[in-house]
PDB file of C-alpha atoms and ligand atoms in Angstrom:
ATOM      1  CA  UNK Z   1       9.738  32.334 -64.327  1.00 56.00           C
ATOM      2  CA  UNK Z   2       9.630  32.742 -61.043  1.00 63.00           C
ATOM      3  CA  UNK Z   3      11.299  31.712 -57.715  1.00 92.00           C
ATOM      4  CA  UNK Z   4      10.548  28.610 -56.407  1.00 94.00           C
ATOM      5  CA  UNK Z   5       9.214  29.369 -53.341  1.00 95.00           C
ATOM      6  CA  UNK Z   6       6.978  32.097 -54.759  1.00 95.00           C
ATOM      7  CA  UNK Z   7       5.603  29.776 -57.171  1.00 96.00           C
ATOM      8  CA  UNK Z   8       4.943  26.998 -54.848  1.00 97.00           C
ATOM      9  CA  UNK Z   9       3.044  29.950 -52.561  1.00 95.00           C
ATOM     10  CA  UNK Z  10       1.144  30.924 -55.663  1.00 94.00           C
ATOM     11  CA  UNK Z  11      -0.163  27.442 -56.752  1.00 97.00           C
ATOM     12  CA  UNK Z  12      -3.791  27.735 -55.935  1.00 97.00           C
ATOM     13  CA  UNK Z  13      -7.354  26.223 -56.820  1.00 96.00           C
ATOM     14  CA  UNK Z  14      -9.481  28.202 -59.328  1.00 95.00           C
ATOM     15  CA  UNK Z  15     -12.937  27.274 -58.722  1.00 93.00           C
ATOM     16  CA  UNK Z  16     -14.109  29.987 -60.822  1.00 94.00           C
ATOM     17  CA  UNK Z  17     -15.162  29.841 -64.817  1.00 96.00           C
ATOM     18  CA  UNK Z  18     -12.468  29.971 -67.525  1.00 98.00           C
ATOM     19  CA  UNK Z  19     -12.490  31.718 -69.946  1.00 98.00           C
ATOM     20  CA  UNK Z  20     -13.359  29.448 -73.072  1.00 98.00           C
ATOM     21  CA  UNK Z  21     -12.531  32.053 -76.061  1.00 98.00           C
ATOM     22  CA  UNK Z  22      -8.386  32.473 -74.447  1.00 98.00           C
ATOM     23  CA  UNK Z  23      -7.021  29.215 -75.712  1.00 98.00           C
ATOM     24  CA  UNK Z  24      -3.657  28.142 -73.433  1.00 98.00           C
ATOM     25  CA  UNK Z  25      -0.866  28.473 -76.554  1.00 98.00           C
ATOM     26  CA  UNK Z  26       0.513  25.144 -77.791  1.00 98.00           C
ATOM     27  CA  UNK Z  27       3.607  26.172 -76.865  1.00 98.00           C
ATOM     28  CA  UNK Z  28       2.832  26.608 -73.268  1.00 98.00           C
ATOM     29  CA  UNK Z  29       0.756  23.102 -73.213  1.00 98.00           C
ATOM     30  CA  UNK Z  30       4.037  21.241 -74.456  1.00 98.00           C
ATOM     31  CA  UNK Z  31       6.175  23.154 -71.099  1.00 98.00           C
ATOM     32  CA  UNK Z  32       3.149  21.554 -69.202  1.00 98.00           C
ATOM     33  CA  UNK Z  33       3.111  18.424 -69.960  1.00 98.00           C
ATOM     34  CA  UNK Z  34       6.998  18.160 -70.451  1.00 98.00           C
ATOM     35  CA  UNK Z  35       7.262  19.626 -66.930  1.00 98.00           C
ATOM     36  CA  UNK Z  36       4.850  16.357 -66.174  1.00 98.00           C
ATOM     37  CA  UNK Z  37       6.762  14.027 -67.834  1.00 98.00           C
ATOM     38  CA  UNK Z  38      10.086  14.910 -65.320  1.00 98.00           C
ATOM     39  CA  UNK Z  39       8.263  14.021 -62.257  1.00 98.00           C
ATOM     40  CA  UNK Z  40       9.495  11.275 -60.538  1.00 98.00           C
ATOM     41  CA  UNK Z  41       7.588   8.191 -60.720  1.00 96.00           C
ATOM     42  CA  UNK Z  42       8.372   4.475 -58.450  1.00 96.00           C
ATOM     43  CA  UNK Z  43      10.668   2.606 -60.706  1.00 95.00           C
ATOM     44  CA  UNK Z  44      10.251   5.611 -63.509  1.00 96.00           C
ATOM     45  CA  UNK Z  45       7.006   3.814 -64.726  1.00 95.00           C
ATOM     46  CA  UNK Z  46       5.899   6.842 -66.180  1.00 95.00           C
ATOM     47  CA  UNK Z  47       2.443   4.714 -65.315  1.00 94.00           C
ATOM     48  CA  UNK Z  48       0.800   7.706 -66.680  1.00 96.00           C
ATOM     49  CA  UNK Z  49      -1.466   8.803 -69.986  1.00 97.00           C
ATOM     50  CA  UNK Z  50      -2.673  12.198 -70.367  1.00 98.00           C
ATOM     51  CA  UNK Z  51      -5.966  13.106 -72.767  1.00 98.00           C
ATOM     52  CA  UNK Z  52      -5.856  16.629 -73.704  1.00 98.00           C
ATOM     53  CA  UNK Z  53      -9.770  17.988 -74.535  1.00 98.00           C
ATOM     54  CA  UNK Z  54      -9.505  21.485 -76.086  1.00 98.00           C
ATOM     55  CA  UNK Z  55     -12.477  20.874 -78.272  1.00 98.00           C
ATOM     56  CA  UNK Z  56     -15.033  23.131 -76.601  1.00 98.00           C
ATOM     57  CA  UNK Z  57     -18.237  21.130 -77.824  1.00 98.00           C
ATOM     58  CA  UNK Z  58     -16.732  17.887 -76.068  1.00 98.00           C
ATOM     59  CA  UNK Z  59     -15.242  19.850 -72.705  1.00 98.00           C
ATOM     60  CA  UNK Z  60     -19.663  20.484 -72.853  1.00 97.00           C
ATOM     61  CA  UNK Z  61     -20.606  16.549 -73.491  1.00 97.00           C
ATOM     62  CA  UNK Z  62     -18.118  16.417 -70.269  1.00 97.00           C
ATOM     63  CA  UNK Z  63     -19.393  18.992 -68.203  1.00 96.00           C
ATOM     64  CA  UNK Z  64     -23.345  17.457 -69.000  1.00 94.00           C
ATOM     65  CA  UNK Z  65     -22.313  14.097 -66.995  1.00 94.00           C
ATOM     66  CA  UNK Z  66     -23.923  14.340 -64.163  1.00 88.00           C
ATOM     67  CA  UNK Z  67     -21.521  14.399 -61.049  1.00 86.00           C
ATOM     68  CA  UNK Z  68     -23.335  13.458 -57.961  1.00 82.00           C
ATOM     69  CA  UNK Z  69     -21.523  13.370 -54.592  1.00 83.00           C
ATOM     70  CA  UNK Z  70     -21.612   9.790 -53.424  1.00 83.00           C
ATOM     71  CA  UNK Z  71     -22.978   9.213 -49.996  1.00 81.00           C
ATOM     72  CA  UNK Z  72     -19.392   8.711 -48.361  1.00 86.00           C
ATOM     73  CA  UNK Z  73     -18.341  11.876 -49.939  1.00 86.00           C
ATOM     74  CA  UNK Z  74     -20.784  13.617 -48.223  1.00 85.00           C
ATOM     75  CA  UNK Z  75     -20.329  12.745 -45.454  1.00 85.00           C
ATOM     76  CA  UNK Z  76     -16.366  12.440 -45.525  1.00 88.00           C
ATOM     77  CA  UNK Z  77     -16.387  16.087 -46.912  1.00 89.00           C
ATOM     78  CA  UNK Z  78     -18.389  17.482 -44.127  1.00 88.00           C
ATOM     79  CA  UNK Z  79     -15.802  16.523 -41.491  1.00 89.00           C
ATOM     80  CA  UNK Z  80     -13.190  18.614 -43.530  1.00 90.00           C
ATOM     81  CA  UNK Z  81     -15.512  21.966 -43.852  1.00 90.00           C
ATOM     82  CA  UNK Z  82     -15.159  25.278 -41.853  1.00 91.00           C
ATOM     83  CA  UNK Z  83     -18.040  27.032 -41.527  1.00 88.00           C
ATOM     84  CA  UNK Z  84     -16.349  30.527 -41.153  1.00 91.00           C
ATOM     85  CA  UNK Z  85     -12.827  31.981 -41.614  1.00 93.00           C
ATOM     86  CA  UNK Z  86     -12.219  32.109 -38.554  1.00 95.00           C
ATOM     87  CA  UNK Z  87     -13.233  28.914 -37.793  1.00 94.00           C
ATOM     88  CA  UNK Z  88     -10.822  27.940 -40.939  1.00 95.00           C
ATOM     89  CA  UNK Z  89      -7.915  29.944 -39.303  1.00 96.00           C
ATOM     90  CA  UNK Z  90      -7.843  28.100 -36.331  1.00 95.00           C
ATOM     91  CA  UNK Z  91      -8.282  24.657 -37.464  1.00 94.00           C
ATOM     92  CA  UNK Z  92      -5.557  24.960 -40.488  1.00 95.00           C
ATOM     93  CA  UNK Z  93      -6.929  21.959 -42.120  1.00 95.00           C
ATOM     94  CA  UNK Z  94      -9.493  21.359 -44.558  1.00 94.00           C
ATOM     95  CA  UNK Z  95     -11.451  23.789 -47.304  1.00 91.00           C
ATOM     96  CA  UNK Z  96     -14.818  26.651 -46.610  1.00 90.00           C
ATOM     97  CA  UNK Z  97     -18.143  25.379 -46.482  1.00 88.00           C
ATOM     98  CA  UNK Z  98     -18.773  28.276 -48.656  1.00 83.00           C
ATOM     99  CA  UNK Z  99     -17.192  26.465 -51.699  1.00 83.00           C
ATOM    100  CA  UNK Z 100     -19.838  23.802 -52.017  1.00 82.00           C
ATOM    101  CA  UNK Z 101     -23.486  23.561 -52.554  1.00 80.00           C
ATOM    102  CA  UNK Z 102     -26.007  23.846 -49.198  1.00 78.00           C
ATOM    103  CA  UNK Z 103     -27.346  20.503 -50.484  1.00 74.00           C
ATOM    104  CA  UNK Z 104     -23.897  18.922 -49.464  1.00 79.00           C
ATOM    105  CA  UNK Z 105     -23.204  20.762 -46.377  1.00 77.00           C
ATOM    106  CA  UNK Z 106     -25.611  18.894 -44.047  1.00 70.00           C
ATOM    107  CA  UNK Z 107     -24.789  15.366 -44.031  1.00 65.00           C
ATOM    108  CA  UNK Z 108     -28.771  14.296 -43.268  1.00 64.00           C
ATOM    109  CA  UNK Z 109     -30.142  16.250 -46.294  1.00 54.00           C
ATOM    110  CA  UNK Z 110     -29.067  13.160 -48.271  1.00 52.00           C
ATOM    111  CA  UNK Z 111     -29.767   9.775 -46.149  1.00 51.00           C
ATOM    112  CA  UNK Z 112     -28.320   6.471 -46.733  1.00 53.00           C
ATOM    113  CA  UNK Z 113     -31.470   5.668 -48.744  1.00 50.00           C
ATOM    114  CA  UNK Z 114     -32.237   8.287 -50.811  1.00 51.00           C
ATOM    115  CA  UNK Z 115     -32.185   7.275 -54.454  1.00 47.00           C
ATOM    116  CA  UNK Z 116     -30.131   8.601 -56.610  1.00 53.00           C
ATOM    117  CA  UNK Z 117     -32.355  10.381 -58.836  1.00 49.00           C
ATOM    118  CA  UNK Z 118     -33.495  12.350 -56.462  1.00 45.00           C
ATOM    119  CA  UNK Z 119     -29.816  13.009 -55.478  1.00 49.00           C
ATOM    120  CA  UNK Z 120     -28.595  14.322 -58.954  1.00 49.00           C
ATOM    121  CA  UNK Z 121     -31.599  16.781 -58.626  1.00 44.00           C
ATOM    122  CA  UNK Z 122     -30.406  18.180 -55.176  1.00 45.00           C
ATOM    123  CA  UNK Z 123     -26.996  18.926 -57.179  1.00 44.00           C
ATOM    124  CA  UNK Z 124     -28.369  19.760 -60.754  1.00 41.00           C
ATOM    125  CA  UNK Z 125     -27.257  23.437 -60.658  1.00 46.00           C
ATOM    126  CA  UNK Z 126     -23.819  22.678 -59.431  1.00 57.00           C
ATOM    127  CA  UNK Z 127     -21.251  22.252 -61.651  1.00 74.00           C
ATOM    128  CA  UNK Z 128     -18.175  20.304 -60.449  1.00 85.00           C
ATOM    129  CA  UNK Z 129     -16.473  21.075 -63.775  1.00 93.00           C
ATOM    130  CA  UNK Z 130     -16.940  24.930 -64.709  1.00 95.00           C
ATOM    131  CA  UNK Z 131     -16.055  26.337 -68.341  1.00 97.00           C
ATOM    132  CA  UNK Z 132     -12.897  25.695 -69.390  1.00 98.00           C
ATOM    133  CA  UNK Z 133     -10.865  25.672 -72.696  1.00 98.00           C
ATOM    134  CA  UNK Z 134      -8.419  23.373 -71.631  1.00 98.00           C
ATOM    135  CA  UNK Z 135      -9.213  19.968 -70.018  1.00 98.00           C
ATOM    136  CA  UNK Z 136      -7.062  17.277 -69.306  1.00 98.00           C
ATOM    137  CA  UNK Z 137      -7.228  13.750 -68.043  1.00 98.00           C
ATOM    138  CA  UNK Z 138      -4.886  11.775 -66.196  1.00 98.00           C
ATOM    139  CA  UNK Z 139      -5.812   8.285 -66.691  1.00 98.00           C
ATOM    140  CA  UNK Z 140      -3.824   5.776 -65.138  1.00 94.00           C
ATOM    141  CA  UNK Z 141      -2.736   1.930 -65.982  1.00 90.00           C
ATOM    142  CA  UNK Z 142      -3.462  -0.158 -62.793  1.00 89.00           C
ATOM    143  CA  UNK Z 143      -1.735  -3.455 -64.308  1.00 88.00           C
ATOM    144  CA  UNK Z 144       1.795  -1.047 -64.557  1.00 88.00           C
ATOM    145  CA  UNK Z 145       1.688  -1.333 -60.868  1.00 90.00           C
ATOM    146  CA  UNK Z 146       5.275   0.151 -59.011  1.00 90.00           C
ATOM    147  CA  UNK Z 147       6.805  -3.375 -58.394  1.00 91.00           C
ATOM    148  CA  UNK Z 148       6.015  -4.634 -54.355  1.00 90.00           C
ATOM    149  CA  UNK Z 149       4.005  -1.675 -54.149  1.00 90.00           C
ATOM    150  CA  UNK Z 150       0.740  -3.226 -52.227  1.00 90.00           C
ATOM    151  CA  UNK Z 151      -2.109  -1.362 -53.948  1.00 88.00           C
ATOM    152  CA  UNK Z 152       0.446   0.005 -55.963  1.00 92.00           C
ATOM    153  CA  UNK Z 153       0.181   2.836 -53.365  1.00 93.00           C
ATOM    154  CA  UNK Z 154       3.828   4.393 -54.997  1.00 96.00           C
ATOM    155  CA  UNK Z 155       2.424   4.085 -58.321  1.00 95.00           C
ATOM    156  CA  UNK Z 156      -0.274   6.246 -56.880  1.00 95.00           C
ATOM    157  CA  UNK Z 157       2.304   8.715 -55.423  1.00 97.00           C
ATOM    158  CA  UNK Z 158       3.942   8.801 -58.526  1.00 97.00           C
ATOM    159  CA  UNK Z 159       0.617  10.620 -60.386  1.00 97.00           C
ATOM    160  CA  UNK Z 160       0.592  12.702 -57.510  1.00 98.00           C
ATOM    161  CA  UNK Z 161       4.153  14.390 -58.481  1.00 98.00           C
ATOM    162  CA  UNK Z 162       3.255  14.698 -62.221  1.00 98.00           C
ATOM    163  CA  UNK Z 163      -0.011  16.299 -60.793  1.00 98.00           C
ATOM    164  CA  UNK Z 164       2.024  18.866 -58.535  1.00 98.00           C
ATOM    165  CA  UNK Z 165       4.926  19.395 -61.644  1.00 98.00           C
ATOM    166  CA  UNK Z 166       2.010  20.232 -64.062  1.00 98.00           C
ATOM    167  CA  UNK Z 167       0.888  22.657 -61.552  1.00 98.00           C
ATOM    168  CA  UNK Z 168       3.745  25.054 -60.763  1.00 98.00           C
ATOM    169  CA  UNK Z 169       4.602  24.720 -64.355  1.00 98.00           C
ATOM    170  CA  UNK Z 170       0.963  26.182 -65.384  1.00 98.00           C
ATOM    171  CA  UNK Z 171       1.579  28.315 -62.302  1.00 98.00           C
ATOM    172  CA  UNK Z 172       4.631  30.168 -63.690  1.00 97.00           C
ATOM    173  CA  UNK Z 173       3.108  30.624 -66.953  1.00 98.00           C
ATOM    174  CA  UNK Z 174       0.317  32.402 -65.267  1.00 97.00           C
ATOM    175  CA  UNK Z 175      -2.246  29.825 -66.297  1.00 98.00           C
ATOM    176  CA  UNK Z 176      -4.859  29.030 -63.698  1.00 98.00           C
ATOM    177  CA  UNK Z 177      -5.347  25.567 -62.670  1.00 98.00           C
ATOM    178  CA  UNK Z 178      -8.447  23.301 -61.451  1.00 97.00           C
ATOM    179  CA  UNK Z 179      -8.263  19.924 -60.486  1.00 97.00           C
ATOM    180  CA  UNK Z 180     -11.421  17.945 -60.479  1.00 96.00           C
ATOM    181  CA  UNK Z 181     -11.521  14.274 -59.024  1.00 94.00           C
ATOM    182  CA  UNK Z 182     -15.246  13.727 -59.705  1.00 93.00           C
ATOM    183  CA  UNK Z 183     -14.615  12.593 -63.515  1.00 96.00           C
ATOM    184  CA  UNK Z 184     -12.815   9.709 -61.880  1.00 92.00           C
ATOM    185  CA  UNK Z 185     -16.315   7.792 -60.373  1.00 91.00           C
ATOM    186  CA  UNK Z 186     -17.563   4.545 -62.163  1.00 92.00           C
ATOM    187  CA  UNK Z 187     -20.250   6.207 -64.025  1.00 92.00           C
ATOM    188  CA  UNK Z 188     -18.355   9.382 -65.305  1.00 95.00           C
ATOM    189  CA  UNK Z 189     -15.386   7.311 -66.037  1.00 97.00           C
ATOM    190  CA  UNK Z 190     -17.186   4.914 -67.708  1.00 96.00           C
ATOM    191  CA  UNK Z 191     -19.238   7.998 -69.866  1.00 97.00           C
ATOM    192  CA  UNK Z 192     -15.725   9.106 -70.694  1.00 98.00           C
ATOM    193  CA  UNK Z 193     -14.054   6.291 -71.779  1.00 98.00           C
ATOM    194  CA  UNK Z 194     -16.791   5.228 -74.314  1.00 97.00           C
ATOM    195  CA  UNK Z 195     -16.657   9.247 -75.385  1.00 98.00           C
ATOM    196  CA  UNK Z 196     -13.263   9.231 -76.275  1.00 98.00           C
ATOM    197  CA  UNK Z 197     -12.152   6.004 -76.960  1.00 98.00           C
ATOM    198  CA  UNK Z 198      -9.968   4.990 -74.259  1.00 98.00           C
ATOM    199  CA  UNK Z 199      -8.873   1.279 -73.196  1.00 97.00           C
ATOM    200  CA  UNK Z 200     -10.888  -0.194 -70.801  1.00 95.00           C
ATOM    201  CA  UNK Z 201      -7.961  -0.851 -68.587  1.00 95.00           C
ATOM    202  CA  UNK Z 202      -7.225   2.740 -67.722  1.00 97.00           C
ATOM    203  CA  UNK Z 203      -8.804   4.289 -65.123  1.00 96.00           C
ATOM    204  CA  UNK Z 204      -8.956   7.899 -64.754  1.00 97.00           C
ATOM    205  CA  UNK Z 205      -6.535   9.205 -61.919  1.00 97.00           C
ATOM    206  CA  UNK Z 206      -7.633  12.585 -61.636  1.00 98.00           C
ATOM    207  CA  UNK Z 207      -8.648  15.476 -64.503  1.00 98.00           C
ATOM    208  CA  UNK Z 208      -7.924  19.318 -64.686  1.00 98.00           C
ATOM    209  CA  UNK Z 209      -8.969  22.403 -66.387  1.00 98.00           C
ATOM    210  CA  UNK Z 210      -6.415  24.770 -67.167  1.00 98.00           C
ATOM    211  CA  UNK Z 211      -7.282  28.771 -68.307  1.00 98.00           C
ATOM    212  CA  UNK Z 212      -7.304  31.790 -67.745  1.00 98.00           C
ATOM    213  CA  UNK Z 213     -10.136  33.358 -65.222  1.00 97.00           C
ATOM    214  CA  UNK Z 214     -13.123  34.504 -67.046  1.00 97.00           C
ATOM    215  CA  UNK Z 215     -13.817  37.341 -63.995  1.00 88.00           C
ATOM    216  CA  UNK Z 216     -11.715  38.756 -61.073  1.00 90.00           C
ATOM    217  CA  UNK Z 217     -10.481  36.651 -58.626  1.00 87.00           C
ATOM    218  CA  UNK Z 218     -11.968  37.261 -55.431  1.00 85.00           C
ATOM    219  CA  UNK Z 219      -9.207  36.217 -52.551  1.00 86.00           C
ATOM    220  CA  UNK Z 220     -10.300  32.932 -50.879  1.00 88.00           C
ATOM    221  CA  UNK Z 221      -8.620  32.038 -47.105  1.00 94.00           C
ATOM    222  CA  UNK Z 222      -6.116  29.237 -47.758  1.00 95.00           C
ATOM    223  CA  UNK Z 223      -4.722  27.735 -44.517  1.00 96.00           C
ATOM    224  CA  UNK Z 224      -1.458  25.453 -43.767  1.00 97.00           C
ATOM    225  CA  UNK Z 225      -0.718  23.939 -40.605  1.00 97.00           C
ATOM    226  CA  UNK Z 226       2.503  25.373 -38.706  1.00 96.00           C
ATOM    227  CA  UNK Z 227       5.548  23.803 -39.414  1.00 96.00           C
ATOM    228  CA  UNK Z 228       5.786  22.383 -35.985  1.00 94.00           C
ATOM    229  CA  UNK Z 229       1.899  21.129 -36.129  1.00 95.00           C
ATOM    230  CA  UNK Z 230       3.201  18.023 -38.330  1.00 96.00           C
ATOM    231  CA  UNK Z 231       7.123  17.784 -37.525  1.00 97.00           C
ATOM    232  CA  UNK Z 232       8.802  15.363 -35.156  1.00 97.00           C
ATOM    233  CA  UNK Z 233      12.768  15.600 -33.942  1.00 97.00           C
ATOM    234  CA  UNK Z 234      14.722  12.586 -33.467  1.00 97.00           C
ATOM    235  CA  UNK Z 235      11.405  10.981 -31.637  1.00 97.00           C
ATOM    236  CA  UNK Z 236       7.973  11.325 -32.396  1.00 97.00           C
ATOM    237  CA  UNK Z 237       7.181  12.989 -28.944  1.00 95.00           C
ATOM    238  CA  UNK Z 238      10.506  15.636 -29.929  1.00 95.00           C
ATOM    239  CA  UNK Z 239       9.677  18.904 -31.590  1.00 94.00           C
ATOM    240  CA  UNK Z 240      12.131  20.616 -34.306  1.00 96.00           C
ATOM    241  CA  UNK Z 241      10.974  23.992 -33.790  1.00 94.00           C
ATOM    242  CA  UNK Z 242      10.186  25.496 -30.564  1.00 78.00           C
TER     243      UNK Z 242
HETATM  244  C1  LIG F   1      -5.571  14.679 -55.471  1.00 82.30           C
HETATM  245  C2  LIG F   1      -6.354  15.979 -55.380  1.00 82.30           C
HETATM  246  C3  LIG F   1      -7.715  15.992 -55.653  1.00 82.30           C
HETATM  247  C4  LIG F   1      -8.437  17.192 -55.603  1.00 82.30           C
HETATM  248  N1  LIG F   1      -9.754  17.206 -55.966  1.00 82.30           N
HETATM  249  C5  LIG F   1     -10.411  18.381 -56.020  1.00 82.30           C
HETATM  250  C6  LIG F   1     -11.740  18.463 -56.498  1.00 82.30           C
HETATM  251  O1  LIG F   1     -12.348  17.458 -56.888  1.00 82.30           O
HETATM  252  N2  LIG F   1     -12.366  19.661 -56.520  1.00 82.30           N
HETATM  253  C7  LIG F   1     -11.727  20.791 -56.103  1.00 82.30           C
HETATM  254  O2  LIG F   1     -12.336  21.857 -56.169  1.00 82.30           O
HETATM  255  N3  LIG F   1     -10.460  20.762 -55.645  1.00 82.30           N
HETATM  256  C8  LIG F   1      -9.788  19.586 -55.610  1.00 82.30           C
HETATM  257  N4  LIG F   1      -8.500  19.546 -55.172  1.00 82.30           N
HETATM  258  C9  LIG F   1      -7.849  20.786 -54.725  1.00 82.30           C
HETATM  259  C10 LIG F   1      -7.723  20.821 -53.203  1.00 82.30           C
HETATM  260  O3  LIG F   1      -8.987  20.958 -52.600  1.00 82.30           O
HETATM  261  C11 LIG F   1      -6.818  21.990 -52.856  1.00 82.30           C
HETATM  262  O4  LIG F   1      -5.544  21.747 -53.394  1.00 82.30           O
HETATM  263  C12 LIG F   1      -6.705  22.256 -51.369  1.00 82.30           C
HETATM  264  O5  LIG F   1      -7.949  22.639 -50.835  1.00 82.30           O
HETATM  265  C13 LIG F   1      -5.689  23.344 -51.058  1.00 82.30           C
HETATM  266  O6  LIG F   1      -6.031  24.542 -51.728  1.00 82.30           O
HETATM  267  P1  LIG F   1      -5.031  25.209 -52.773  1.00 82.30           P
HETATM  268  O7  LIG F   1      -4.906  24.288 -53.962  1.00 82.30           O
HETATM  269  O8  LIG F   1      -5.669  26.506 -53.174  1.00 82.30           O
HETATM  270  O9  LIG F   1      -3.720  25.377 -52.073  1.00 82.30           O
HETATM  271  C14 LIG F   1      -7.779  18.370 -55.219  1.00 82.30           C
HETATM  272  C15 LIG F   1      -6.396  18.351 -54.945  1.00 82.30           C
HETATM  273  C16 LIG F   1      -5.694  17.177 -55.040  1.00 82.30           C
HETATM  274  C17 LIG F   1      -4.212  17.181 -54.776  1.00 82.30           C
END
């Protein structure tokens, strides 16, 4: 196990294949989801289900949905990218260009009005969701709403911390983590649910794939604001650290 500040420094995005034939043991999937099941949640509403796929010919039925970007996400996602490390290093916020296909880099490569056929062909070779043994989906109960939460924005929250628990947990055993929030739009959610049975009144908060890398790891820049980029002493306008 290891300390908490290492781990929480080692947490990091795999965007790289798995390694389908190295199973995660049962016995470290039940100190992931038990280290899930401790997170705080508003009004511990535990407003969480979790669907475990380990079933390699059904993580493939999930990876053939077709996961097009949505117009907004284009665009919304440009805003965020860094087109060089340096360029990353001084803005401190947001991910490298580099990790997503040239077809979404350029906002005008897909206009307003471009149908969507012809978008899920721009995308066709990129896979959102890359082999895996291990996936799992968070689906979540709107109607178990935190209670006065408007938009049950808590309840929200609350998935967040089982999210980050899972994490460091799979972190600390060494297993590499991936979180995808694709699976979560109408048409892949609704593919899902029909695949594997679940209640129409879930929806799907967010999905993983857990594993071990199938390759080396090649070091990608990760950036975090300074501490006194986002802190405020005593007044807004008053800085803690100097
Ligand atoms: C709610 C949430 C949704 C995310 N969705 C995706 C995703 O769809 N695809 C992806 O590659 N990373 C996704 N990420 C990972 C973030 O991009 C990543 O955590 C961030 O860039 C910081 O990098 P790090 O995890 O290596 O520290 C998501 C993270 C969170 C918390």
């Amino acid at each position: 196990m290891q300390a908490i500040n290492e781990l929480i420094r080692n947490r990091k995005s795999l965007r790289i294949p798995f390694d389908i034939n190295r199973k995660v043991s049962p016995e470290n999937i039940k100190q992931i989801l038990e280290a899930g099941s401790w997170a705080p949640t508003a009004h511990n509403m535990q407003n969480f289900e979790i669907l475990l796929i380990d079933d390699l010919a059904k993580i493939e039925e999930v990876r053939s949905i077709s996961l097009p970007p949505s117009q907004t996400f284009i665009q919304e996602n440009y805003l965020q990218l860094s087109f060089s490390e340096e360029d990353l290093r001084r803005k401190r916020t947001g991910v490298l260009a580099t990790m997503f296909p040239k077809s979404w880099l350029t906002p005008t490569l897909i206009p307003e009005n471009r149908q969507k056929e012809e978008a899920e062909q721009l995308t066709e070779n990129h896979h959102q969701l890359l082999p895996c043994p291990l996936l799992m989906i968070v689906l979540y109960n709107p109607s178990r709403r935190a209670p006065g939460s408007e938009g049950d924005f808590l309840g929200i929250i609350s998935i967040g911390c089982v999210l980050e628990n899972i994490w460091l947990m799979a972190t600390s055993l060494g297993i590499s983590m991936h979180v995808i929030s694709a699976l979560g739009n109408q048409i892949a959610e609704n593919k899902i649910k029909e695949m594997f049975a679940i209640p129409a009144y879930f929806k799907i908060a967010i999905a993983f794939r857990l594993g071990y890398p199938a390759g080396s790891i090649s070091d990608t820049l990760r950036v975090r604001r300074d501490l006194h980029d986002f802190t405020h002493h005593n007044n807004f306008k008053g800085n803690y650290f100097h």
